[in-house]
C-alpha cells in the first residue's frame, strides 16, 4: 500500500510539472512560429504522458479530457487543424481543468467537472471527423485498400528509459495479440550484448534500462492505423516500423538498414522468421558487402542519450542537511580555536585543512537549494496575459536573467510579492491603448522582469514603461492620512517610501485588483522577512522600477566580524568595500558628533554603531576603525571599536521577542560559544543617509 501511495505521489508531482510545461508552451506559441514542429511535439508529448499515467491509475476523468485534447493536438500536428487564439484559449482552459483534477487527487477531493471544457474541445474533433467523412465518401469503392489480411511484420524498439516511464513493452505486444494472432515474436539483443560487454570498461549497463528490441509477426485482417492503436500509450516512447503482408524483400532490406542494430543480424533474423528467403538474403548481403558480427557494426548502435538526472528530495530533508552543515561549521570554528590555544603546529595545520573541506561541503550543500529563477518568471506570462485581458490592455512581458540562481526558499516566498507588483504595474502603471497612442508610445505596454547578482546579493527588478508614479498625488494622500506634515518637504526617496505605508492607496476606485490600500505594505513586509529590501525609482511619463534586493542564502554566509562596546557583531563580507583607521580620514581634533568624512574627495556619511546601540564606547576616537560598506549604489561607513576579520557565519533566526528589531537581521554562534549579532546592512546604510532616521534612532535609544 505504501508503494502504491508513493507511486500516486510521483504521478501527482509529474503531472503538475507537465501542466506547467503545457501552459508555458501555449503561452510561447507566438514565440515559436519558426519552430512549429518542436512546439507541437513538446505539447503533444506532455498531454500524452498525462493521459497515459492517469490511465494506469484509473483516473478516468483526467484520461477522458486529456485524450480529447491530445486528439485535437494530433490534428494540429497533422496540420488538419490550424492554431488560432480561440483554440489556444480552449487548450489553456482544458489544461487548467486537468491541473485542478490532479490537485483534487492529491487532496482526495471530488474531481472538478470537465463537461464545460469538453463541450468546447469536441467541436474541433467533430469538424475534422465531418471533413474526413466527406473525403471518404468521395473515394472510390475500393477505399478500404489499406486493410490487408495476412502476416504483418512489426519492428518495435522501445526507448532505453521506457521502464522508468512505467511502461512494459510486453504488455502492448500481448494486447496486440487480442486483435489477431501473434504468429512469431523474436528478441533482438544486439544493444543488450553490447552493454554487457562494455560493463567492465565503463559500467554503462544499467539494470533499470531497456536494451531489447522485438520483431513481431502478426496475423490478421487489419490496417497500419489499427496496429498503431494497440501501441497508443507507448508510441512516443518507442520506434515502431510496420510492413504490410506480402511486402517485397527489398522493403525488409531497407528496414534492416534503418534500424539501429547490425544489418546482417537483422537480415538473418528476418530469414529465420520466414519473412524473406534465406538464400536470397545471403546473396543480398554478399552483393552489398555488409560486414558480419556485432563488433564490426558497433558504431551503428546509438549510444545512450546522456540526459540530466534529477533526484527528488523532500525539502524537509534538505533543510535538515543544511542545518547539520551549519552545526558542523560552528563546531569546526570552535575546534580551530582550541587548536590554536594548544600551540600544536601539526594540529593547527590539520585543522586548517579540515576547515577548507568544511567550506567545500558548505558550498556544495547550499548549491543543492539553489534553483534558477526562470521557472518562477515564466509563470508570470499567464498572470500578465489574464490581467491585461481583464483590464482590456495590451501588455507584453519581457524576461531577462532567467538563469540567475537563488535559494529555493526565496523562490517559494517571492511568488506573492512579485505577483502583486506585476498586477499593480498593469493596473496602475501601463496606460490604456488610446492613452499610449496619444503620447506617442507603442500601443503595447512592456513589463520587464530582470534578475542578476550584485555585491553578494540577488537583485530582482519589475520595470514598466507606463505613466510612472505621480509624486504630488502621493504627497497629497500622505497628508490626508497624516503621514506627512502640511509644510514638510520630502526627498524622492522619502516620497516613494510612503507607497509602502499601511493602508496607503492612490486609487480612486476599488476593483478586484486594487484600491483597498492593502498590498504594498505586505510586499515590503514579506521581503523584509527574507532579510531583503525594496526600493522604487519612477519618472513621470516614462515608467517605474521596483528593485528587490535579497541575500544569496538564508543559512550560511561569509561574514566580517568586529567589536562595538565589548560585543561581537557581523556583517556580510560581500558588502565590505574596505577598512580604514578613522584617524586617517577624519580631521584632527574632530568631535564624535561629526557624521561624515572626506574619503578621496567623496563625501561619505557614516554611522557610529556605539551611539546607534546606545553603548558607552571606551575606545579613543583615534583608535576607532571605519568600515566602508556598499549595497547597490548606496555607500556609507560604519565606525566600530576594533576589527576581528573574516568569519564563516551560520545564520540563526532571532526569537519572537527580537523580531522586527531595526538594524538586526539575525545572530550567529562563535567558536567560543558566545553569540554575535548579524546586522542588517540596508537598514544601517539608510540610517547613515537619512538624518530623520538617525534622529528617530537616537530618540529611541
XYZ file of C-alpha atoms in Angstrom:
701
model
C 0.000 0.000 0.000
C 2.848 2.359 0.847
C 4.441 1.727 -2.558
C 1.132 2.494 -4.306
C 0.757 5.755 -2.354
C 4.292 6.690 -3.322
C 3.523 5.964 -6.981
C 0.420 8.170 -6.746
C 2.522 10.995 -5.291
C 5.028 10.666 -8.140
C 2.118 10.825 -10.616
C 0.795 13.984 -8.935
C 4.188 15.740 -8.920
C 4.986 14.846 -12.529
C 1.508 15.756 -13.779
C 1.622 19.168 -12.107
C 5.021 19.802 -13.699
C 3.665 18.720 -17.080
C 0.635 21.034 -16.804
C 3.069 23.874 -16.075
C 5.039 22.888 -19.189
C 1.840 22.800 -21.264
C 0.867 26.268 -20.028
C 4.275 27.682 -20.932
C 4.147 26.047 -24.372
C 0.718 27.540 -25.057
C 1.874 30.977 -23.902
C 5.026 30.673 -26.064
C 3.124 29.815 -29.234
C 3.795 33.138 -30.932
C 7.480 32.995 -29.991
C 7.847 29.570 -31.630
C 6.421 30.398 -35.036
C 9.630 29.278 -36.726
C 9.866 26.091 -34.613
C 6.323 24.824 -35.023
C 7.197 21.114 -35.139
C 9.202 21.244 -31.908
C 6.461 23.282 -30.244
C 3.578 20.951 -31.127
C 5.625 17.796 -30.416
C 6.507 19.042 -26.930
C 2.882 19.948 -26.263
C 1.581 16.626 -27.585
C 4.077 14.580 -25.560
C 3.164 16.346 -22.312
C -0.603 15.755 -22.717
C 0.016 12.199 -23.932
C 2.117 11.426 -20.853
C -0.548 12.808 -18.513
C -3.179 10.709 -20.273
C -1.103 7.538 -20.130
C -0.147 7.935 -16.467
C -3.719 8.790 -15.445
C -4.942 5.705 -17.324
C -2.541 3.467 -15.393
C -4.085 4.613 -12.087
C -7.676 4.551 -13.338
C -8.334 8.302 -13.172
C -10.906 8.182 -15.969
C -11.937 11.855 -15.717
C -8.357 13.006 -16.356
C -7.868 10.415 -19.103
C -11.042 11.471 -20.942
C -10.179 15.164 -21.047
C -6.503 14.567 -21.825
C -7.462 12.173 -24.648
C -9.761 14.785 -26.207
C -7.031 17.445 -26.007
C -4.457 15.001 -27.369
C -6.722 14.270 -30.352
C -7.001 17.968 -31.138
C -3.233 18.400 -30.829
C -2.727 15.432 -33.127
C -4.878 17.191 -35.704
C -2.719 20.286 -35.284
C 0.390 18.139 -35.689
C -1.037 16.635 -38.883
C -1.861 20.225 -39.974
C -5.536 19.374 -40.432
C -6.463 21.919 -37.758
C -4.961 25.402 -37.659
C -3.809 27.132 -34.495
C -5.662 30.322 -33.593
C -6.454 32.272 -30.442
C -9.805 30.530 -29.745
C -8.134 27.106 -29.935
C -5.285 28.235 -27.666
C -7.875 29.537 -25.198
C -9.717 26.197 -25.197
C -6.468 24.258 -24.700
C -5.447 26.620 -21.897
C -8.783 26.117 -20.172
C -8.534 22.345 -20.607
C -5.048 22.349 -19.111
C -6.330 24.349 -16.117
C -9.057 21.763 -15.517
C -6.533 18.890 -15.711
C -4.370 20.687 -13.137
C -7.411 21.097 -10.872
C -8.216 17.400 -11.301
C -4.672 16.396 -10.341
C -4.815 18.684 -7.299
C -8.121 17.033 -6.371
C -6.353 13.655 -6.463
C -3.655 14.970 -4.110
C -6.199 16.281 -1.614
C -8.695 13.393 -2.036
C -11.327 15.934 -3.081
C -14.128 15.397 -5.611
C -12.995 15.693 -9.226
C -13.852 19.045 -10.865
C -16.459 18.761 -13.626
C -14.873 18.808 -17.093
C -18.125 18.847 -19.101
C -17.902 22.553 -19.974
C -14.386 22.392 -21.367
C -15.104 19.081 -23.137
C -18.018 20.803 -24.850
C -15.530 23.362 -26.200
C -12.972 20.738 -27.289
C -15.323 18.308 -29.022
C -16.424 20.669 -31.848
C -12.851 20.612 -33.154
C -12.997 16.806 -33.262
C -16.480 16.763 -34.816
C -15.369 19.174 -37.525
C -12.374 17.103 -38.526
C -14.475 13.936 -38.411
C -17.012 15.578 -40.719
C -14.254 16.604 -43.105
C -12.833 13.096 -43.122
C -16.269 11.593 -43.733
C -16.677 13.882 -46.718
C -13.308 12.797 -48.082
C -14.122 9.111 -47.517
C -17.471 9.444 -49.290
C -15.698 10.844 -52.341
C -13.215 7.959 -52.522
C -13.644 5.076 -54.989
C -15.356 1.918 -53.826
C -12.015 0.243 -53.051
C -11.191 2.848 -50.367
C -10.609 0.105 -47.772
C -7.465 -0.970 -49.599
C -5.352 -0.022 -46.565
C -6.722 -3.113 -44.783
C -4.828 -6.300 -45.543
C -5.264 -9.889 -44.469
C -2.150 -11.925 -43.854
C 1.004 -11.655 -41.769
C 2.124 -8.144 -40.818
C 5.702 -7.516 -39.722
C 6.283 -5.107 -36.819
C 9.674 -3.933 -35.548
C 9.378 -2.483 -32.029
C 12.328 -0.634 -30.447
C 11.375 0.803 -27.029
C 13.404 3.739 -25.741
C 16.041 2.887 -23.166
C 14.087 4.668 -20.387
C 10.717 3.055 -21.157
C 10.642 1.102 -17.856
C 11.316 4.304 -15.913
C 8.209 5.771 -17.567
C 6.139 2.906 -16.103
C 5.598 1.175 -19.474
C 6.120 -2.539 -20.238
C 6.546 -3.355 -23.974
C 5.460 -6.991 -23.413
C 2.046 -5.807 -22.252
C 1.459 -3.918 -25.501
C 2.550 -6.922 -27.575
C 0.126 -9.121 -25.638
C -2.645 -6.582 -26.225
C -1.906 -6.684 -29.960
C -2.425 -10.456 -29.779
C -6.072 -9.881 -28.797
C -6.626 -8.186 -32.172
C -5.474 -11.220 -34.138
C -2.762 -13.853 -33.789
C 0.857 -13.423 -32.736
C 2.475 -15.802 -35.224
C 6.040 -15.165 -34.006
C 7.835 -12.841 -31.579
C 11.649 -12.699 -31.647
C 14.030 -10.729 -29.435
C 16.802 -8.541 -30.829
C 19.646 -8.437 -28.301
C 22.448 -6.505 -30.050
C 22.210 -3.475 -27.726
C 21.979 -5.702 -24.617
C 25.061 -7.712 -25.579
C 27.000 -4.566 -26.352
C 26.070 -3.003 -22.991
C 27.008 -6.115 -21.009
C 30.314 -6.396 -22.870
C 31.062 -2.752 -22.108
C 30.149 -3.068 -18.436
C 33.662 -3.994 -17.342
C 35.074 -0.986 -19.183
C 32.717 1.875 -18.395
C 29.840 0.479 -16.327
C 27.363 1.623 -18.992
C 24.935 -1.235 -18.306
C 22.018 -0.226 -16.069
C 19.549 -2.818 -14.850
C 16.636 -0.348 -14.985
C 17.153 0.384 -18.705
C 15.565 -1.392 -21.675
C 18.029 -2.898 -24.161
C 15.800 -5.355 -26.097
C 14.128 -4.945 -29.464
C 11.212 -7.027 -30.773
C 10.462 -8.449 -34.225
C 6.776 -9.404 -34.362
C 4.845 -11.404 -36.980
C 1.144 -10.559 -36.568
C -1.561 -12.466 -38.430
C -4.946 -10.912 -39.032
C -7.067 -8.627 -41.186
C -6.037 -5.164 -40.123
C -4.627 -1.784 -41.149
C -1.500 0.062 -40.085
C -3.604 2.540 -38.134
C -5.322 -0.231 -36.160
C -1.977 -1.833 -35.314
C -0.617 1.514 -34.112
C -3.702 1.893 -31.912
C -2.549 -1.172 -29.963
C 0.705 0.692 -29.153
C -1.054 4.017 -28.454
C 0.437 4.604 -25.000
C 3.997 3.664 -25.971
C 4.129 5.249 -29.429
C 6.035 8.300 -28.139
C 8.453 6.143 -26.132
C 9.457 3.734 -28.893
C 10.330 3.418 -32.569
C 7.736 1.334 -34.451
C 8.138 0.156 -38.050
C 5.293 -1.730 -39.794
C 5.393 -3.679 -43.066
C 2.094 -4.964 -44.554
C 1.578 -8.586 -45.662
C 3.356 -9.739 -48.811
C 5.934 -6.914 -48.655
C 8.880 -7.361 -51.006
C 12.296 -8.485 -49.814
C 13.662 -5.061 -50.743
C 11.416 -3.421 -48.158
C 12.808 -5.771 -45.489
C 16.387 -4.972 -46.549
C 15.601 -1.239 -46.322
C 14.054 -1.794 -42.862
C 17.171 -3.642 -41.684
C 19.319 -0.684 -42.721
C 17.080 1.831 -40.918
C 17.061 0.013 -37.589
C 19.953 0.605 -35.139
C 21.221 -2.987 -34.916
C 23.597 -4.847 -37.218
C 22.103 -5.033 -40.718
C 23.486 -8.552 -41.191
C 21.971 -9.879 -37.960
C 18.582 -8.340 -38.793
C 18.527 -9.778 -42.315
C 19.368 -13.171 -40.846
C 16.612 -12.693 -38.241
C 14.076 -11.882 -40.970
C 15.108 -15.021 -42.830
C 14.722 -17.148 -39.673
C 11.202 -15.781 -39.215
C 10.350 -16.675 -42.812
C 9.754 -13.101 -43.866
C 12.346 -13.360 -46.658
C 14.097 -16.182 -48.474
C 17.290 -17.323 -46.693
C 19.346 -17.954 -49.852
C 18.336 -14.653 -51.449
C 19.196 -12.801 -48.233
C 22.732 -14.258 -48.231
C 23.195 -13.171 -51.830
C 21.980 -9.676 -50.955
C 24.428 -9.435 -48.029
C 27.343 -10.549 -50.214
C 26.367 -8.160 -53.003
C 26.162 -5.218 -50.600
C 29.330 -6.252 -48.699
C 27.685 -5.999 -45.315
C 30.334 -6.834 -42.653
C 29.487 -9.628 -40.254
C 29.316 -9.571 -36.487
C 28.114 -7.115 -33.935
C 31.577 -5.735 -33.213
C 32.058 -4.595 -36.810
C 28.828 -2.608 -36.725
C 29.033 -1.295 -33.193
C 29.160 2.264 -34.480
C 25.661 1.831 -35.883
C 24.292 1.255 -32.391
C 23.418 4.645 -30.909
C 24.943 5.363 -27.544
C 22.510 6.116 -24.738
C 21.454 9.744 -24.609
C 23.050 11.367 -21.590
C 20.319 13.436 -20.022
C 20.492 15.291 -16.757
C 19.191 13.070 -13.982
C 17.009 14.639 -11.348
C 16.624 13.150 -7.895
C 13.552 14.242 -5.973
C 14.379 15.094 -2.376
C 11.899 16.304 0.215
C 12.545 19.921 1.181
C 12.450 18.971 4.872
C 15.375 16.540 4.422
C 17.339 19.193 2.543
C 16.740 21.743 5.303
C 17.912 19.197 7.851
C 21.122 18.669 5.869
C 21.791 22.425 5.741
C 21.191 22.703 9.496
C 23.664 19.883 10.180
C 26.260 21.512 7.922
C 25.740 24.741 9.843
C 26.344 22.986 13.142
C 29.477 21.408 11.638
C 30.732 24.880 10.680
C 30.198 26.119 14.254
C 31.974 23.127 15.770
C 34.774 23.481 13.231
C 35.311 27.070 14.333
C 35.369 26.015 17.981
C 37.814 23.163 17.335
C 40.038 25.504 15.336
C 40.066 27.941 18.262
C 41.041 25.192 20.678
C 43.782 24.007 18.298
C 45.335 27.490 18.271
C 45.215 27.598 22.066
C 47.328 24.426 22.265
C 50.047 25.900 20.053
C 50.481 22.491 18.380
C 51.584 23.328 14.808
C 50.679 19.947 13.200
C 47.233 20.144 14.818
C 46.733 23.723 13.649
C 47.767 22.780 10.097
C 45.418 19.781 10.130
C 42.560 21.977 11.357
C 43.208 24.484 8.560
C 42.832 21.674 6.012
C 39.680 20.423 7.751
C 38.247 23.946 7.704
C 38.738 24.159 3.916
C 36.962 20.816 3.485
C 34.085 22.048 5.653
C 33.836 25.155 3.470
C 33.619 22.960 0.349
C 30.894 20.835 1.966
C 29.079 24.018 2.937
C 29.189 25.431 -0.587
C 28.100 22.124 -2.158
C 25.229 21.764 0.307
C 23.990 25.283 -0.349
C 24.104 24.655 -4.107
C 21.549 21.878 -3.613
C 18.990 24.517 -2.660
C 19.862 26.903 -5.480
C 17.395 26.991 -8.375
C 17.097 29.185 -11.450
C 14.529 31.942 -11.188
C 13.451 31.427 -14.806
C 10.710 28.938 -13.888
C 9.211 31.489 -11.491
C 9.398 34.265 -14.092
C 7.716 32.096 -16.734
C 4.643 31.682 -14.543
C 4.024 35.421 -14.799
C 3.333 35.138 -18.529
C -0.060 33.724 -17.603
C -0.665 36.422 -14.997
C 0.220 39.184 -17.476
C -1.988 37.613 -20.135
C -5.045 37.182 -17.893
C -4.732 40.553 -16.132
C -4.237 42.513 -19.364
C -7.279 40.798 -20.928
C -9.325 41.589 -17.819
C -8.352 45.274 -17.995
C -8.561 45.499 -21.793
C -4.902 46.492 -22.183
C -2.122 45.241 -24.438
C 0.861 44.192 -22.334
C 3.974 42.187 -23.196
C 6.223 40.501 -20.624
C 9.984 40.513 -21.257
C 12.175 38.268 -19.080
C 15.946 38.574 -18.655
C 18.384 36.936 -16.267
C 16.270 33.768 -16.115
C 19.374 31.676 -15.408
C 20.158 33.602 -12.205
C 20.190 31.194 -9.255
C 18.834 31.852 -5.780
C 17.808 29.905 -2.708
C 14.656 27.817 -3.220
C 13.240 29.350 -0.029
C 13.224 32.731 -1.756
C 11.533 31.327 -4.860
C 8.621 29.994 -2.817
C 8.161 33.176 -0.783
C 8.721 35.648 -3.619
C 5.769 34.482 -5.686
C 3.118 36.582 -3.875
C 5.120 39.855 -3.724
C 6.099 39.595 -7.395
C 2.525 38.774 -8.397
C 1.283 41.899 -6.632
C 3.963 44.088 -8.237
C 3.241 42.749 -11.734
C -0.532 43.151 -11.402
C -0.018 46.650 -9.958
C 2.203 47.559 -12.897
C -0.530 46.518 -15.346
C -3.347 48.178 -13.388
C -1.676 51.425 -12.238
C 1.380 51.760 -14.461
C 0.509 50.748 -18.023
C -1.869 53.136 -19.747
C -4.735 52.102 -21.999
C -4.002 51.682 -25.704
C -5.606 55.014 -26.611
C -3.693 56.905 -23.897
C -0.380 55.425 -25.027
C -1.010 56.311 -28.661
C -1.866 59.901 -27.698
C 1.536 60.426 -26.087
C 3.411 58.663 -28.895
C 4.100 55.392 -27.088
C 3.730 51.914 -28.661
C 0.186 50.621 -28.222
C 1.504 47.548 -26.405
C 2.963 48.212 -22.975
C 6.014 46.350 -21.671
C 6.728 44.859 -18.268
C 10.249 43.584 -17.667
C 11.313 41.041 -15.084
C 15.063 41.083 -14.602
C 17.361 39.230 -12.184
C 21.101 39.490 -11.609
C 23.822 39.168 -8.959
C 25.251 42.329 -7.414
C 27.632 42.715 -4.461
C 26.818 39.329 -2.997
C 23.079 39.868 -3.345
C 20.297 38.851 -5.728
C 18.572 41.787 -7.396
C 15.137 41.352 -8.974
C 13.591 44.232 -10.907
C 9.992 44.782 -12.016
C 10.018 47.534 -14.632
C 7.160 49.016 -16.652
C 7.086 51.683 -19.367
C 3.844 53.200 -18.129
C 2.953 56.622 -16.784
C 5.037 56.425 -13.606
C 4.009 57.427 -10.085
C 2.550 60.891 -9.549
C 4.682 62.450 -6.775
C 2.205 65.205 -5.925
C -0.664 62.759 -5.656
C 1.346 60.570 -3.303
C 2.159 63.571 -1.099
C -1.465 64.741 -1.077
C -2.743 61.329 0.018
C 0.016 61.092 2.636
C -1.050 64.452 4.091
C -4.698 63.339 4.177
C -3.633 60.258 6.137
C -1.458 62.344 8.476
C 1.759 60.681 7.347
C 3.333 63.987 6.271
C 3.057 67.447 7.756
C 1.423 70.256 5.765
C 4.679 72.161 5.274
C 7.076 69.225 5.368
C 9.274 68.796 2.296
C 10.381 65.318 1.223
C 13.103 63.882 -0.938
C 12.181 61.482 -3.744
C 13.364 58.514 -1.690
C 11.108 59.558 1.184
C 8.158 60.057 -1.182
C 8.500 56.550 -2.615
C 8.726 55.087 0.892
C 5.213 56.393 1.557
C 3.847 53.954 -1.032
C 4.665 51.108 1.361
C 2.772 52.591 4.316
C -0.112 50.583 5.750
C -3.435 51.472 4.100
C -1.855 53.783 1.522
C -3.501 53.845 -1.923
C -3.811 56.491 -4.645
C -6.543 54.579 -6.500
C -9.905 56.344 -6.537
C -11.882 53.185 -7.322
C -11.965 49.870 -5.541
C -11.666 46.990 -8.036
C -10.820 43.312 -7.908
C -7.191 44.284 -8.460
C -6.584 47.351 -6.304
C -7.880 50.313 -4.374
C -8.259 48.866 -0.879
C -4.937 50.163 0.461
C -3.518 46.707 1.090
C -0.750 45.029 -0.787
C 2.367 47.176 -0.980
C 2.845 47.157 2.788
C 2.520 43.357 2.700
C 5.005 43.194 -0.190
C 7.553 45.149 1.842
C 6.971 43.099 4.995
C 7.346 39.771 3.157
C 10.585 40.888 1.520
C 11.993 42.173 4.812
C 11.206 38.791 6.388
C 13.657 37.371 3.836
C 16.269 39.894 5.072
C 15.766 41.817 1.843
C 14.822 45.336 0.819
C 12.706 47.002 -1.851
C 13.159 50.412 -3.465
C 11.258 52.428 -6.065
C 12.501 54.550 -8.947
C 9.898 56.352 -11.031
C 9.743 59.079 -13.630
C 6.519 60.709 -14.788
C 5.533 59.552 -18.273
C 8.421 57.087 -18.514
C 7.527 54.309 -16.079
C 8.545 52.795 -12.759
C 11.162 50.387 -11.480
C 10.743 48.283 -8.328
C 14.092 46.921 -7.118
C 14.126 43.943 -4.749
C 17.459 43.040 -3.151
C 17.915 39.721 -1.331
C 20.859 37.886 0.249
C 22.181 34.854 -1.640
C 21.102 32.445 1.085
C 19.350 32.422 4.422
C 21.567 29.779 6.033
C 25.337 30.262 5.882
C 27.230 33.348 4.714
C 30.792 34.630 4.713
C 30.848 37.379 7.307
C 33.107 40.133 8.586
C 33.284 40.469 12.379
C 34.114 43.469 14.541
C 33.621 44.680 18.114
C 31.459 47.513 19.435
C 31.122 48.238 23.147
C 32.669 44.896 24.062
C 30.217 42.874 21.932
C 30.775 40.982 18.675
C 28.901 41.949 15.508
C 28.897 40.520 11.979
C 28.018 41.910 8.544
C 28.089 40.082 5.165
C 31.613 40.092 3.771
C 30.377 40.856 0.237
C 29.109 44.253 1.360
C 32.501 45.346 2.767
C 34.453 47.619 0.395
C 37.434 48.499 2.601
C 38.533 49.062 6.200
C 40.441 52.116 7.447
C 41.598 53.683 10.660
C 39.209 56.531 11.363
C 42.017 58.983 12.211
C 43.407 58.510 8.671
C 40.374 60.159 7.071
C 38.879 62.367 9.770
C 40.163 65.817 10.579
C 42.303 66.240 13.681
C 40.507 67.312 16.872
C 37.123 66.374 15.358
C 34.349 65.618 17.795
C 32.286 62.474 17.943
C 29.278 64.450 16.668
C 30.606 64.555 13.120
C 28.589 62.288 10.787
C 30.612 62.271 7.557
C 34.197 62.154 6.291
C 36.013 63.208 3.123
C 37.187 59.939 1.596
C 39.301 60.590 -1.520
C 37.226 63.659 -2.449
C 33.971 61.791 -1.818
C 31.602 62.727 0.984
C 30.975 59.513 2.896
C 28.245 59.573 5.593
C 28.922 57.212 8.460
C 27.154 55.766 11.468
C 28.876 55.315 14.830
C 27.480 51.973 15.980
C 28.171 52.582 19.672
C 25.759 55.526 19.520
C 23.278 53.569 17.383
C 23.066 50.827 20.034
C 23.229 53.255 22.946
C 26.509 51.803 24.247
C 29.340 53.506 26.073
C 32.487 53.461 23.919
C 35.759 53.357 25.830
C 37.803 53.435 22.608
C 39.502 56.783 21.855
C 38.440 58.375 18.568
C 41.942 57.956 17.128
C 41.753 54.169 17.625
C 38.324 53.637 16.094
C 38.042 51.814 12.761
C 35.937 52.771 9.731
C 34.325 50.026 7.624
C 33.137 51.239 4.210
C 30.078 49.233 3.124
C 28.100 49.292 -0.109
C 24.719 47.962 -1.173
C 23.925 48.592 -4.829
C 24.561 52.271 -5.492
C 24.356 53.180 -1.787
C 27.583 53.601 0.193
C 28.198 54.530 3.817
C 30.640 53.947 6.671
C 30.381 52.144 9.997
C 32.554 53.316 12.882
C 33.473 50.410 15.182
C 35.829 49.887 18.131
C 38.044 47.200 16.560
C 38.176 44.726 13.654
C 38.159 40.930 14.126
C 38.343 39.799 10.474
C 36.509 37.308 8.267
C 34.161 34.836 9.911
C 32.143 31.964 8.452
C 28.659 32.791 9.707
C 25.833 30.349 10.377
C 22.682 32.476 10.477
C 20.377 31.752 13.399
C 16.918 33.383 13.481
C 16.032 35.709 16.312
C 13.318 34.769 18.757
C 9.827 36.356 18.656
C 10.916 38.961 21.220
C 13.508 40.433 18.849
C 11.719 40.050 15.504
C 11.461 43.329 13.632
C 14.296 44.937 15.592
C 15.691 47.633 13.301
C 19.246 47.128 12.093
C 19.444 43.493 13.237
C 18.798 40.537 10.931
C 19.911 37.529 12.965
C 22.559 36.029 15.201
C 25.380 33.514 14.999
C 27.313 31.367 17.469
C 31.069 31.879 17.713
C 33.652 29.164 18.260
C 33.860 30.232 21.904
C 30.138 29.591 22.324
C 29.295 33.303 22.597
C 26.601 34.922 20.458
C 27.339 37.582 17.827
C 24.666 39.809 16.299
C 24.298 39.920 12.499
C 23.490 43.439 11.352
C 21.111 44.489 8.565
C 23.273 46.388 6.070
C 20.371 48.055 4.270
C 18.915 49.490 7.473
C 22.333 50.793 8.573
C 23.033 52.488 5.233
C 19.568 54.041 5.185
C 20.122 55.388 8.700
C 23.521 56.813 7.762
C 21.997 58.537 4.713
C 18.807 59.790 6.358
C 19.047 62.455 9.088
C 15.396 61.829 10.008
C 16.001 58.153 10.708
C 19.149 58.995 12.672
C 17.201 61.395 14.886
C 14.444 58.816 15.448
C 17.037 56.192 16.312
C 18.727 58.492 18.806
C 15.353 59.238 20.414
C 14.629 55.522 20.644
C 17.947 54.864 22.355
